[in-house]
């Protein structure tokens, strides 16, 4: 974290590259929770990944819960639904939630 950064800004910064597998894993995790909880759960998963990424950067070791700092590792700590096809409207809505959160965090 650069000198002068506040905790909130650092909390939202993406510290690891985001791959298609990250988006898919998060969407699959969201499928396992009720629709009204998905946005909040998505934000929590992003926070867990950021926490782990900072831990890895500072210690050189995996975070004991959230892994290597990728979104995929954070999502895989929770149950994942079997990956549906892209013509599944519920899966598409979960993908959109994840992409909106990614866009929001990248714009901070």
C-alpha positions as semicolon CSV with decimal commas, in nm:
position;residue;x (nm);y (nm);z (nm)
1;X;0,000;0,000;0,000
2;X;0,140;0,339;-0,096
3;X;0,213;0,588;0,176
4;X;-0,093;0,805;0,243
5;X;-0,350;0,545;0,133
6;X;-0,636;0,508;0,375
7;X;-0,769;0,168;0,482
8;X;-1,096;0,201;0,291
9;X;-0,929;0,271;-0,043
10;X;-0,681;-0,010;0,012
11;X;-0,963;-0,245;0,108
12;X;-1,126;-0,208;-0,233
13;X;-0,820;-0,208;-0,456
14;X;-0,774;-0,521;-0,666
15;X;-0,440;-0,669;-0,564
16;X;-0,443;-0,976;-0,789
17;X;-0,523;-1,008;-1,160
18;X;-0,883;-1,108;-1,226
19;X;-0,928;-1,409;-1,453
20;X;-1,245;-1,554;-1,608
21;X;-1,228;-1,841;-1,357
22;X;-1,252;-1,586;-1,073
23;X;-1,576;-1,445;-1,214
24;X;-1,722;-1,792;-1,269
25;X;-1,633;-1,913;-0,919
26;X;-1,786;-1,608;-0,755
27;X;-2,104;-1,643;-0,960
28;X;-2,125;-2,012;-0,866
29;X;-2,085;-1,921;-0,498
30;X;-2,361;-1,662;-0,532
31;X;-2,594;-1,926;-0,676
32;X;-2,584;-2,106;-0,341
33;X;-2,731;-1,817;-0,140
34;X;-3,076;-1,656;-0,154
35;X;-3,115;-1,387;-0,421
36;X;-3,154;-1,106;-0,166
37;X;-2,816;-1,193;-0,009
38;X;-2,609;-1,213;-0,328
39;X;-2,486;-0,854;-0,356
40;X;-2,369;-0,845;0,003
41;X;-2,208;-1,188;-0,020
42;X;-2,030;-1,084;-0,338
43;X;-1,882;-0,781;-0,162
44;X;-1,767;-1,002;0,126
45;X;-1,591;-1,238;-0,116
46;X;-1,408;-0,945;-0,276
47;X;-1,306;-0,828;0,073
48;X;-1,177;-1,175;0,163
49;X;-0,970;-1,190;-0,154
50;X;-0,822;-0,845;-0,085
51;X;-0,740;-0,942;0,273
52;X;-0,565;-1,257;0,154
53;X;-0,376;-1,071;-0,120
54;X;-0,241;-0,822;0,134
55;X;-0,144;-1,109;0,365
56;X;0,043;-1,287;0,084
57;X;0,218;-0,963;-0,016
58;X;0,326;-0,896;0,343
59;X;0,420;-1,249;0,453
60;X;0,483;-1,448;0,137
61;X;0,244;-1,713;0,271
62;X;-0,112;-1,809;0,190
63;X;-0,386;-1,671;0,413
64;X;-0,512;-1,953;0,636
65;X;-0,875;-1,907;0,524
66;X;-0,883;-1,709;0,200
67;X;-0,584;-1,854;0,018
68;X;-0,365;-1,676;-0,234
69;X;-0,561;-1,353;-0,274
70;X;-0,753;-1,444;-0,586
71;X;-1,128;-1,416;-0,607
72;X;-1,139;-1,783;-0,705
73;X;-0,962;-1,889;-0,384
74;X;-1,195;-1,678;-0,169
75;X;-1,504;-1,821;-0,342
76;X;-1,384;-2,180;-0,309
77;X;-1,390;-2,150;0,070
78;X;-1,769;-2,171;0,029
79;X;-1,992;-2,420;-0,154
80;X;-2,003;-2,367;-0,530
81;X;-2,296;-2,461;-0,748
82;X;-2,226;-2,679;-1,049
83;X;-2,139;-2,446;-1,336
84;X;-2,453;-2,385;-1,541
85;X;-2,467;-2,294;-1,907
86;X;-2,478;-1,929;-2,008
87;X;-2,845;-1,954;-2,099
88;X;-2,942;-1,991;-1,731
89;X;-3,103;-1,658;-1,630
90;X;-3,017;-1,699;-1,260
91;X;-2,652;-1,769;-1,340
92;X;-2,645;-1,467;-1,570
93;X;-2,781;-1,247;-1,291
94;X;-2,505;-1,376;-1,061
95;X;-2,241;-1,305;-1,326
96;X;-2,378;-0,953;-1,361
97;X;-2,360;-0,897;-0,984
98;X;-1,996;-1,007;-0,985
99;X;-1,909;-0,790;-1,285
100;X;-2,079;-0,486;-1,133
101;X;-1,883;-0,532;-0,810
102;X;-1,561;-0,573;-1,006
103;X;-1,634;-0,257;-1,202
104;X;-1,717;-0,068;-0,883
105;X;-1,394;-0,172;-0,714
106;X;-1,180;-0,095;-1,016
107;X;-1,324;0,256;-1,028
108;X;-1,235;0,337;-0,663
